[in-house]
Amino acid sequence: MECKSLYIKSLNKEKLSFEEGLFLYENAPLSELMFLANELRKKFKPERKVGWIIDRNINITNGCFVQCKFCNFHRKINDSEVFITSISEYKEKINELFFLGGNQILLQGGLHPNLNLKFYCNLFENLKNLFPNLKLHALGPAEIIHLTKIENLSICKVLEFLIESGLDSLPGAGAEILNDRVRKIISPAKCTAAEWSAVMHEAHRLNLPTSATMMFGHIETFAERIEHLILLRDLQEKKPKYSKGFITFVLWTFQGENTVLQQQFSDSLQKVSASEYLRMVSISRVLLNNIENIQTSWLTVGKEIAQLSLYAGANDFGSIMIEENVVKSAGANYSFDASEIQKAICEAGFLPQQRNQKYEFI
Ligand code: SF4
């Protein structure tokens, strides 16, 4: 195997195998891999436009029985610090979002055993009644699997109820690394890779827009990263033609500050360097030849590396994130407002373009 023939194969829109992807990841010089990814990005997005969005995270609750080892945000169910966001708090936060020009919330939280399907359906209906133009990018495969278990319903039924109540799109949260060896160590009580995939497949069948994600740079091997990408590509291939499937792929680095994972694996945890992040963005663009958008994570890697990733296949800067608590509670501390995010994109030599949650330019 040699890199050059794989570059040509990839530029000819041929699918690379797991072995070929891993070979490129481990052997291609970074400059060549970035060049290849940039060329492939241009095939999808010939214009030099980079998307960004105004939206806000709102956490439904921090009570969670899952206790992932990388998460500082959750509290045990009986902890005095557990909160469940009230309707008046939602109102205040959503009014602020509309005032700043956004109309989408990313609604996520812990898996609280007392919050059932009826709770989420009522919440979505209430929010849509109060704010008819609001878009709900909410929950994720782990919550859906949790709801199937406590309600004894199929994935399809749970999704149908949520869509009927106002769910607009499903985030690919909780993917971390889609490999059960890794998941058993970092989040043993969370859904398996197969369950995560089953939820996404069902969402695609129901034509619910979704995103795919990856949190890397902890205990996974390079091969497991590539396996994750191939799994996403295969899932996207299986989506029905009428469905949008994965609209985007978002990848960020593990933030370890004060996490159990950091404490337990302090000797062996990886530290993702700038070049490692760029290599990962590049190989994602190369292997995910059926996912149109790749979003960089300025929140975890900072402005400069995010700017460079626009030359490694990324075409989206994501959200200004009016409120983000999960990743920030583990050490990510960068922030942008609407003018700063546009300035960062311009400085990198691209045109900032505000978009909606479906990645359509506004
Ligand atoms: S990442 Fe989510 S599921 Fe895991 S412990 Fe934190 S809140 Fe719970």
mmCIF file of C-alpha atoms and ligand atoms in Angstrom:
data_model
loop_
_atom_site.group_PDB
_atom_site.id
_atom_site.type_symbol
_atom_site.label_atom_id
_atom_site.label_comp_id
_atom_site.label_asym_id
_atom_site.label_seq_id
_atom_site.Cartn_x
_atom_site.Cartn_y
_atom_site.Cartn_z
ATOM 1 C CA MET A 1 0.000 0.000 0.000
ATOM 2 C CA GLU A 2 1.228 3.496 -0.698
ATOM 3 C CA CYS A 3 -0.207 6.927 0.060
ATOM 4 C CA LYS A 4 -0.168 8.289 -3.469
ATOM 5 C CA SER A 5 -2.483 5.651 -4.926
ATOM 6 C CA LEU A 6 -4.876 6.172 -2.005
ATOM 7 C CA TYR A 7 -4.924 9.936 -2.648
ATOM 8 C CA ILE A 8 -5.906 9.265 -6.263
ATOM 9 C CA LYS A 9 -8.529 6.731 -5.253
ATOM 10 C CA SER A 10 -10.025 9.172 -2.807
ATOM 11 C CA LEU A 11 -10.027 12.075 -5.294
ATOM 12 C CA ASN A 12 -11.820 9.786 -7.749
ATOM 13 C CA LYS A 13 -14.583 9.472 -5.124
ATOM 14 C CA GLU A 14 -13.817 5.819 -4.474
ATOM 15 C CA LYS A 15 -14.460 4.538 -0.991
ATOM 16 C CA LEU A 16 -11.374 3.768 1.106
ATOM 17 C CA SER A 17 -11.429 0.615 3.222
ATOM 18 C CA PHE A 18 -10.721 0.500 6.961
ATOM 19 C CA GLU A 19 -7.164 -0.710 6.283
ATOM 20 C CA GLU A 20 -6.570 2.011 3.698
ATOM 21 C CA GLY A 21 -7.938 4.709 6.021
ATOM 22 C CA LEU A 22 -5.754 3.543 8.876
ATOM 23 C CA PHE A 23 -2.712 3.373 6.594
ATOM 24 C CA LEU A 24 -3.227 6.981 5.459
ATOM 25 C CA TYR A 25 -3.870 8.147 9.003
ATOM 26 C CA GLU A 26 -0.662 6.606 10.252
ATOM 27 C CA ASN A 27 1.604 7.252 7.272
ATOM 28 C CA ALA A 28 0.554 10.250 5.186
ATOM 29 C CA PRO A 29 2.515 13.458 5.833
ATOM 30 C CA LEU A 30 0.129 15.952 7.487
ATOM 31 C CA SER A 31 0.579 18.557 4.726
ATOM 32 C CA GLU A 32 -0.431 16.000 2.065
ATOM 33 C CA LEU A 33 -3.382 14.709 4.078
ATOM 34 C CA MET A 34 -4.620 18.286 4.636
ATOM 35 C CA PHE A 35 -4.182 19.074 0.933
ATOM 36 C CA LEU A 36 -6.223 16.001 0.003
ATOM 37 C CA ALA A 37 -8.959 16.853 2.532
ATOM 38 C CA ASN A 38 -9.089 20.442 1.284
ATOM 39 C CA GLU A 39 -9.519 19.232 -2.304
ATOM 40 C CA LEU A 40 -12.327 16.905 -1.203
ATOM 41 C CA ARG A 41 -14.000 19.730 0.735
ATOM 42 C CA LYS A 42 -13.970 21.806 -2.452
ATOM 43 C CA LYS A 43 -15.823 19.034 -4.300
ATOM 44 C CA PHE A 44 -18.659 19.355 -1.758
ATOM 45 C CA LYS A 45 -18.296 23.091 -1.131
ATOM 46 C CA PRO A 46 -16.556 24.856 -3.998
ATOM 47 C CA GLU A 47 -17.204 28.310 -2.539
ATOM 48 C CA ARG A 48 -15.030 29.682 0.251
ATOM 49 C CA LYS A 49 -18.024 30.054 2.557
ATOM 50 C CA VAL A 50 -17.833 28.824 6.129
ATOM 51 C CA GLY A 51 -21.063 28.347 8.051
ATOM 52 C CA TRP A 52 -21.833 29.467 11.584
ATOM 53 C CA ILE A 53 -24.997 29.638 13.653
ATOM 54 C CA ILE A 54 -26.459 31.410 16.650
ATOM 55 C CA ASP A 55 -28.005 28.849 18.942
ATOM 56 C CA ARG A 56 -27.886 28.028 22.599
ATOM 57 C CA ASN A 57 -27.525 24.970 24.735
ATOM 58 C CA ILE A 58 -30.026 24.482 27.501
ATOM 59 C CA ASN A 59 -29.566 21.618 29.904
ATOM 60 C CA ILE A 60 -32.815 19.915 30.856
ATOM 61 C CA THR A 61 -31.293 18.422 33.997
ATOM 62 C CA ASN A 62 -27.905 17.552 35.435
ATOM 63 C CA GLY A 63 -29.296 14.532 37.307
ATOM 64 C CA CYS A 64 -27.941 11.383 35.661
ATOM 65 C CA PHE A 65 -27.509 7.753 36.660
ATOM 66 C CA VAL A 66 -25.057 6.979 33.856
ATOM 67 C CA GLN A 67 -21.984 8.663 35.337
ATOM 68 C CA CYS A 68 -19.673 8.684 32.348
ATOM 69 C CA LYS A 69 -16.072 8.948 33.497
ATOM 70 C CA PHE A 70 -15.347 11.935 31.249
ATOM 71 C CA CYS A 71 -18.269 14.021 32.543
ATOM 72 C CA ASN A 72 -18.059 16.589 35.336
ATOM 73 C CA PHE A 73 -21.462 18.017 34.595
ATOM 74 C CA HIS A 74 -23.750 15.325 35.981
ATOM 75 C CA ARG A 75 -24.856 14.893 39.593
ATOM 76 C CA LYS A 76 -26.140 11.734 41.252
ATOM 77 C CA ILE A 77 -29.938 11.672 41.373
ATOM 78 C CA ASN A 78 -30.222 12.390 45.105
ATOM 79 C CA ASP A 79 -27.545 15.081 45.128
ATOM 80 C CA SER A 80 -28.689 18.458 46.463
ATOM 81 C CA GLU A 81 -27.259 20.170 43.364
ATOM 82 C CA VAL A 82 -29.557 18.337 40.930
ATOM 83 C CA PHE A 83 -31.729 20.740 38.909
ATOM 84 C CA ILE A 84 -34.526 20.353 36.410
ATOM 85 C CA THR A 85 -34.929 23.475 34.303
ATOM 86 C CA SER A 86 -38.296 25.184 34.811
ATOM 87 C CA ILE A 87 -40.497 26.664 32.095
ATOM 88 C CA SER A 88 -39.816 30.196 33.337
ATOM 89 C CA GLU A 89 -36.068 29.537 33.006
ATOM 90 C CA TYR A 90 -36.580 28.230 29.466
ATOM 91 C CA LYS A 91 -38.595 31.361 28.643
ATOM 92 C CA GLU A 92 -35.862 33.661 29.865
ATOM 93 C CA LYS A 93 -33.119 31.788 27.992
ATOM 94 C CA ILE A 94 -35.101 31.479 24.756
ATOM 95 C CA ASN A 95 -36.086 35.155 24.806
ATOM 96 C CA GLU A 96 -32.402 35.977 25.089
ATOM 97 C CA LEU A 97 -31.651 33.645 22.150
ATOM 98 C CA PHE A 98 -34.262 35.348 19.933
ATOM 99 C CA PHE A 99 -32.955 38.753 20.996
ATOM 100 C CA LEU A 100 -29.474 37.714 19.808
ATOM 101 C CA GLY A 101 -30.854 36.534 16.456
ATOM 102 C CA GLY A 102 -30.990 32.747 16.932
ATOM 103 C CA ASN A 103 -33.941 30.378 16.834
ATOM 104 C CA GLN A 104 -32.545 26.962 17.749
ATOM 105 C CA ILE A 105 -31.847 25.359 21.097
ATOM 106 C CA LEU A 106 -29.739 22.318 21.729
ATOM 107 C CA LEU A 107 -31.652 20.638 24.507
ATOM 108 C CA GLN A 108 -29.706 18.049 26.392
ATOM 109 C CA GLY A 109 -29.178 16.734 29.861
ATOM 110 C CA GLY A 110 -28.478 13.773 32.013
ATOM 111 C CA LEU A 111 -30.490 10.566 32.028
ATOM 112 C CA HIS A 112 -32.749 11.222 34.983
ATOM 113 C CA PRO A 113 -34.786 8.100 35.858
ATOM 114 C CA ASN A 114 -37.861 10.184 36.789
ATOM 115 C CA LEU A 115 -38.084 11.982 33.446
ATOM 116 C CA ASN A 116 -40.181 9.844 31.119
ATOM 117 C CA LEU A 117 -41.454 10.161 27.566
ATOM 118 C CA LYS A 118 -44.499 12.153 28.721
ATOM 119 C CA PHE A 119 -42.206 14.675 30.416
ATOM 120 C CA TYR A 120 -40.215 15.265 27.207
ATOM 121 C CA CYS A 121 -43.325 15.373 24.993
ATOM 122 C CA ASN A 122 -44.986 17.918 27.320
ATOM 123 C CA LEU A 123 -41.799 19.969 27.454
ATOM 124 C CA PHE A 124 -41.446 20.078 23.656
ATOM 125 C CA GLU A 125 -45.144 20.942 23.201
ATOM 126 C CA ASN A 126 -44.999 23.710 25.801
ATOM 127 C CA LEU A 127 -41.909 25.235 24.227
ATOM 128 C CA LYS A 128 -43.398 25.094 20.732
ATOM 129 C CA ASN A 129 -46.639 26.685 21.974
ATOM 130 C CA LEU A 130 -44.695 29.484 23.630
ATOM 131 C CA PHE A 131 -42.272 29.954 20.718
ATOM 132 C CA PRO A 132 -43.772 28.639 17.445
ATOM 133 C CA ASN A 133 -40.629 29.551 15.457
ATOM 134 C CA LEU A 134 -38.290 27.746 17.813
ATOM 135 C CA LYS A 135 -36.289 24.806 16.447
ATOM 136 C CA LEU A 136 -35.587 21.922 18.804
ATOM 137 C CA HIS A 137 -32.325 20.057 18.281
ATOM 138 C CA ALA A 138 -32.811 17.796 21.246
ATOM 139 C CA LEU A 139 -31.842 14.677 23.183
ATOM 140 C CA GLY A 140 -29.683 12.034 21.500
ATOM 141 C CA PRO A 141 -29.410 8.257 21.038
ATOM 142 C CA ALA A 142 -28.583 7.624 24.718
ATOM 143 C CA GLU A 143 -31.796 9.368 25.850
ATOM 144 C CA ILE A 144 -33.849 7.581 23.179
ATOM 145 C CA ILE A 145 -32.544 4.155 24.249
ATOM 146 C CA HIS A 146 -33.202 5.071 27.888
ATOM 147 C CA LEU A 147 -36.807 6.009 26.989
ATOM 148 C CA THR A 148 -37.365 2.774 25.050
ATOM 149 C CA LYS A 149 -36.372 0.851 28.171
ATOM 150 C CA ILE A 150 -38.456 2.716 30.739
ATOM 151 C CA GLU A 151 -41.513 2.920 28.438
ATOM 152 C CA ASN A 152 -41.146 -0.529 26.871
ATOM 153 C CA LEU A 153 -41.537 1.002 23.427
ATOM 154 C CA SER A 154 -39.594 0.604 20.192
ATOM 155 C CA ILE A 155 -37.072 3.206 19.038
ATOM 156 C CA CYS A 156 -39.412 4.090 16.199
ATOM 157 C CA LYS A 157 -42.378 4.738 18.524
ATOM 158 C CA VAL A 158 -40.341 6.896 20.915
ATOM 159 C CA LEU A 159 -39.031 8.980 18.018
ATOM 160 C CA GLU A 160 -42.501 9.308 16.486
ATOM 161 C CA PHE A 161 -43.946 10.627 19.765
ATOM 162 C CA LEU A 162 -41.098 13.125 20.126
ATOM 163 C CA ILE A 163 -41.360 14.300 16.504
ATOM 164 C CA GLU A 164 -45.099 14.771 16.928
ATOM 165 C CA SER A 165 -44.400 16.894 20.003
ATOM 166 C CA GLY A 166 -41.952 19.180 18.196
ATOM 167 C CA LEU A 167 -38.536 17.528 17.870
ATOM 168 C CA ASP A 168 -36.895 19.022 14.752
ATOM 169 C CA SER A 169 -33.570 17.211 14.654
ATOM 170 C CA LEU A 170 -31.572 14.693 16.656
ATOM 171 C CA PRO A 171 -27.983 15.468 17.775
ATOM 172 C CA GLY A 172 -25.444 12.681 17.520
ATOM 173 C CA ALA A 173 -24.542 13.158 21.163
ATOM 174 C CA GLY A 174 -23.180 10.304 23.210
ATOM 175 C CA ALA A 175 -21.215 8.767 20.348
ATOM 176 C CA GLU A 176 -17.824 9.430 21.934
ATOM 177 C CA ILE A 177 -16.033 6.499 20.266
ATOM 178 C CA LEU A 178 -18.386 3.947 18.720
ATOM 179 C CA ASN A 179 -16.535 0.900 19.908
ATOM 180 C CA ASP A 180 -17.745 -1.167 22.862
ATOM 181 C CA ARG A 181 -14.279 -1.838 24.304
ATOM 182 C CA VAL A 182 -13.879 1.924 24.740
ATOM 183 C CA ARG A 183 -17.475 2.492 25.852
ATOM 184 C CA LYS A 184 -17.255 -0.199 28.551
ATOM 185 C CA ILE A 185 -14.394 1.754 30.113
ATOM 186 C CA ILE A 186 -15.485 5.367 29.730
ATOM 187 C CA SER A 187 -19.286 5.090 29.931
ATOM 188 C CA PRO A 188 -20.335 1.539 30.834
ATOM 189 C CA ALA A 189 -23.982 2.429 31.573
ATOM 190 C CA LYS A 190 -24.552 4.274 28.329
ATOM 191 C CA CYS A 191 -25.967 2.867 25.087
ATOM 192 C CA THR A 192 -23.755 0.507 23.083
ATOM 193 C CA ALA A 193 -22.367 1.327 19.655
ATOM 194 C CA ALA A 194 -25.039 -0.888 18.085
ATOM 195 C CA GLU A 195 -27.824 0.861 20.028
ATOM 196 C CA TRP A 196 -26.483 4.304 19.037
ATOM 197 C CA SER A 197 -26.454 3.179 15.413
ATOM 198 C CA ALA A 198 -29.949 1.667 15.622
ATOM 199 C CA VAL A 199 -31.395 4.971 16.866
ATOM 200 C CA MET A 200 -29.726 6.891 14.077
ATOM 201 C CA HIS A 201 -30.867 4.421 11.442
ATOM 202 C CA GLU A 202 -34.446 4.729 12.672
ATOM 203 C CA ALA A 203 -34.184 8.537 12.734
ATOM 204 C CA HIS A 204 -32.977 8.450 9.128
ATOM 205 C CA ARG A 205 -35.887 6.206 8.174
ATOM 206 C CA LEU A 206 -38.239 8.794 9.726
ATOM 207 C CA ASN A 207 -36.412 11.559 7.799
ATOM 208 C CA LEU A 208 -35.369 13.277 11.002
ATOM 209 C CA PRO A 209 -32.199 15.319 10.372
ATOM 210 C CA THR A 210 -29.305 14.158 12.536
ATOM 211 C CA SER A 211 -25.675 14.937 13.215
ATOM 212 C CA ALA A 212 -22.755 12.618 13.881
ATOM 213 C CA THR A 213 -20.106 13.325 16.486
ATOM 214 C CA MET A 214 -16.856 12.018 17.897
ATOM 215 C CA MET A 215 -15.016 12.771 21.126
ATOM 216 C CA PHE A 216 -11.468 11.518 20.775
ATOM 217 C CA GLY A 217 -8.103 11.736 22.478
ATOM 218 C CA HIS A 218 -8.625 9.577 25.566
ATOM 219 C CA ILE A 219 -8.178 5.802 25.705
ATOM 220 C CA GLU A 220 -9.063 4.849 22.138
ATOM 221 C CA THR A 221 -6.564 3.512 19.595
ATOM 222 C CA PHE A 222 -6.052 4.977 16.121
ATOM 223 C CA ALA A 223 -7.770 1.894 14.698
ATOM 224 C CA GLU A 224 -10.821 2.560 16.885
ATOM 225 C CA ARG A 225 -11.019 6.134 15.584
ATOM 226 C CA ILE A 226 -11.016 4.853 12.016
ATOM 227 C CA GLU A 227 -13.578 2.183 12.929
ATOM 228 C CA HIS A 228 -15.826 4.982 14.250
ATOM 229 C CA LEU A 229 -15.623 6.861 10.938
ATOM 230 C CA ILE A 230 -16.302 3.757 8.853
ATOM 231 C CA LEU A 231 -19.335 2.930 11.019
ATOM 232 C CA LEU A 232 -20.749 6.426 10.393
ATOM 233 C CA ARG A 233 -20.099 6.174 6.658
ATOM 234 C CA ASP A 234 -21.826 2.773 6.527
ATOM 235 C CA LEU A 235 -24.831 4.112 8.438
ATOM 236 C CA GLN A 236 -25.102 7.049 6.081
ATOM 237 C CA GLU A 237 -24.979 4.659 3.134
ATOM 238 C CA LYS A 238 -27.948 2.768 4.557
ATOM 239 C CA LYS A 239 -30.187 5.831 4.890
ATOM 240 C CA PRO A 240 -33.183 5.940 2.573
ATOM 241 C CA LYS A 241 -32.784 8.226 -0.456
ATOM 242 C CA TYR A 242 -35.539 10.586 0.762
ATOM 243 C CA SER A 243 -33.762 11.150 4.059
ATOM 244 C CA LYS A 244 -31.202 13.795 4.973
ATOM 245 C CA GLY A 245 -29.368 11.413 7.280
ATOM 246 C CA PHE A 246 -26.296 12.882 8.933
ATOM 247 C CA ILE A 247 -26.199 16.536 7.916
ATOM 248 C CA THR A 248 -22.855 17.078 9.569
ATOM 249 C CA PHE A 249 -19.979 15.489 11.441
ATOM 250 C CA VAL A 250 -18.603 17.297 14.485
ATOM 251 C CA LEU A 251 -15.407 16.198 16.207
ATOM 252 C CA TRP A 252 -13.854 17.478 19.401
ATOM 253 C CA THR A 253 -11.117 16.515 21.784
ATOM 254 C CA PHE A 254 -11.636 15.030 25.225
ATOM 255 C CA GLN A 255 -11.380 17.663 27.973
ATOM 256 C CA GLY A 256 -10.070 15.938 31.053
ATOM 257 C CA GLU A 257 -9.788 18.513 33.841
ATOM 258 C CA ASN A 258 -10.848 16.890 37.136
ATOM 259 C CA THR A 259 -12.642 14.014 35.403
ATOM 260 C CA VAL A 260 -12.638 10.475 36.786
ATOM 261 C CA LEU A 261 -11.191 9.306 33.467
ATOM 262 C CA GLN A 262 -8.237 11.646 33.861
ATOM 263 C CA GLN A 263 -7.635 10.458 37.403
ATOM 264 C CA GLN A 264 -7.899 6.746 36.555
ATOM 265 C CA PHE A 265 -5.785 6.866 33.399
ATOM 266 C CA SER A 266 -3.413 9.732 34.166
ATOM 267 C CA ASP A 267 -0.391 7.740 32.945
ATOM 268 C CA SER A 268 -1.821 6.549 29.677
ATOM 269 C CA LEU A 269 -4.227 9.273 28.498
ATOM 270 C CA GLN A 270 -3.348 10.851 25.190
ATOM 271 C CA LYS A 271 -2.930 14.584 24.739
ATOM 272 C CA VAL A 272 -4.178 15.678 21.336
ATOM 273 C CA SER A 273 -1.724 18.105 19.735
ATOM 274 C CA ALA A 274 -2.714 20.660 17.105
ATOM 275 C CA SER A 275 -1.293 18.478 14.336
ATOM 276 C CA GLU A 276 -3.154 15.435 15.686
ATOM 277 C CA TYR A 277 -6.451 17.343 15.597
ATOM 278 C CA LEU A 278 -5.781 18.499 12.027
ATOM 279 C CA ARG A 279 -4.855 14.953 11.008
ATOM 280 C CA MET A 280 -8.143 13.728 12.484
ATOM 281 C CA VAL A 281 -10.230 16.414 10.729
ATOM 282 C CA SER A 282 -8.458 15.576 7.460
ATOM 283 C CA ILE A 283 -8.981 11.824 7.656
ATOM 284 C CA SER A 284 -12.637 12.437 8.559
ATOM 285 C CA ARG A 285 -13.129 14.384 5.328
ATOM 286 C CA VAL A 286 -11.331 11.643 3.392
ATOM 287 C CA LEU A 287 -13.299 8.719 4.838
ATOM 288 C CA LEU A 288 -16.707 10.373 5.240
ATOM 289 C CA ASN A 289 -17.258 10.800 1.541
ATOM 290 C CA ASN A 290 -21.038 10.811 2.006
ATOM 291 C CA ILE A 291 -21.388 13.453 4.752
ATOM 292 C CA GLU A 292 -21.449 16.956 3.355
ATOM 293 C CA ASN A 293 -20.444 19.115 6.294
ATOM 294 C CA ILE A 294 -17.609 18.871 8.779
ATOM 295 C CA GLN A 295 -17.714 21.139 11.785
ATOM 296 C CA THR A 296 -14.600 22.118 13.663
ATOM 297 C CA SER A 297 -14.612 22.599 17.430
ATOM 298 C CA TRP A 298 -13.210 26.009 18.346
ATOM 299 C CA LEU A 299 -14.568 25.450 21.856
ATOM 300 C CA THR A 300 -12.068 22.668 22.570
ATOM 301 C CA VAL A 301 -9.123 23.449 20.264
ATOM 302 C CA GLY A 302 -9.201 27.261 20.205
ATOM 303 C CA LYS A 303 -9.412 29.820 17.447
ATOM 304 C CA GLU A 304 -6.123 29.213 15.611
ATOM 305 C CA ILE A 305 -6.419 25.449 15.267
ATOM 306 C CA ALA A 306 -10.073 25.810 14.285
ATOM 307 C CA GLN A 307 -8.983 28.267 11.582
ATOM 308 C CA LEU A 308 -6.347 25.826 10.305
ATOM 309 C CA SER A 309 -8.905 23.028 10.231
ATOM 310 C CA LEU A 310 -10.703 24.975 7.470
ATOM 311 C CA TYR A 311 -7.706 23.911 5.350
ATOM 312 C CA ALA A 312 -8.091 20.311 6.530
ATOM 313 C CA GLY A 313 -11.576 19.653 5.194
ATOM 314 C CA ALA A 314 -13.799 21.456 7.709
ATOM 315 C CA ASN A 315 -16.368 23.887 6.319
ATOM 316 C CA ASP A 316 -18.280 24.955 9.404
ATOM 317 C CA PHE A 317 -17.430 26.855 12.581
ATOM 318 C CA GLY A 318 -20.517 25.779 14.521
ATOM 319 C CA SER A 319 -22.344 27.869 17.043
ATOM 320 C CA ILE A 320 -21.452 30.857 19.164
ATOM 321 C CA MET A 321 -22.812 28.696 22.021
ATOM 322 C CA ILE A 322 -24.534 31.182 24.254
ATOM 323 C CA GLU A 323 -24.487 28.607 27.026
ATOM 324 C CA GLU A 324 -22.427 25.427 27.143
ATOM 325 C CA ASN A 325 -21.862 23.653 30.429
ATOM 326 C CA VAL A 326 -20.808 20.070 29.716
ATOM 327 C CA VAL A 327 -17.486 20.522 27.901
ATOM 328 C CA LYS A 328 -16.700 23.729 29.799
ATOM 329 C CA SER A 329 -17.030 21.907 33.119
ATOM 330 C CA ALA A 330 -14.095 19.712 32.010
ATOM 331 C CA GLY A 331 -11.763 22.544 31.087
ATOM 332 C CA ALA A 332 -12.704 24.005 27.670
ATOM 333 C CA ASN A 333 -12.645 27.753 28.083
ATOM 334 C CA TYR A 334 -12.723 29.453 24.692
ATOM 335 C CA SER A 335 -15.631 31.685 23.708
ATOM 336 C CA PHE A 336 -16.899 33.686 20.724
ATOM 337 C CA ASP A 337 -19.678 36.174 20.108
ATOM 338 C CA ALA A 338 -21.298 36.682 16.699
ATOM 339 C CA SER A 339 -18.808 39.292 15.485
ATOM 340 C CA GLU A 340 -15.763 37.400 16.803
ATOM 341 C CA ILE A 341 -16.745 34.152 15.092
ATOM 342 C CA GLN A 342 -17.151 35.980 11.760
ATOM 343 C CA LYS A 343 -13.860 37.779 12.237
ATOM 344 C CA ALA A 344 -12.086 34.466 12.935
ATOM 345 C CA ILE A 345 -13.477 32.974 9.706
ATOM 346 C CA CYS A 346 -12.432 36.077 7.690
ATOM 347 C CA GLU A 347 -8.933 36.033 9.198
ATOM 348 C CA ALA A 348 -8.576 32.448 7.969
ATOM 349 C CA GLY A 349 -9.363 33.581 4.424
ATOM 350 C CA PHE A 350 -12.970 32.422 4.158
ATOM 351 C CA LEU A 351 -16.373 34.118 3.984
ATOM 352 C CA PRO A 352 -18.518 33.740 7.101
ATOM 353 C CA GLN A 353 -22.042 32.693 6.280
ATOM 354 C CA GLN A 354 -24.743 32.449 8.923
ATOM 355 C CA ARG A 355 -26.812 29.301 8.496
ATOM 356 C CA ASN A 356 -29.795 27.545 10.017
ATOM 357 C CA GLN A 357 -29.855 24.179 11.748
ATOM 358 C CA LYS A 358 -30.268 22.370 8.421
ATOM 359 C CA TYR A 359 -27.006 23.932 7.209
ATOM 360 C CA GLU A 360 -28.902 26.137 4.757
ATOM 361 C CA PHE A 361 -27.359 29.601 4.437
ATOM 362 C CA ILE A 362 -29.563 32.415 5.724
HETATM 363 S S1 SF4 B 1 -22.184 12.634 29.542
HETATM 364 FE FE1 SF4 B 1 -24.418 12.693 29.651
HETATM 365 S S2 SF4 B 1 -24.998 10.565 30.052
HETATM 366 FE FE2 SF4 B 1 -22.818 10.745 30.587
HETATM 367 S S3 SF4 B 1 -22.809 11.256 32.779
HETATM 368 FE FE3 SF4 B 1 -22.730 13.194 31.674
HETATM 369 S S4 SF4 B 1 -24.857 13.821 31.576
HETATM 370 FE FE4 SF4 B 1 -24.870 11.632 32.048
#
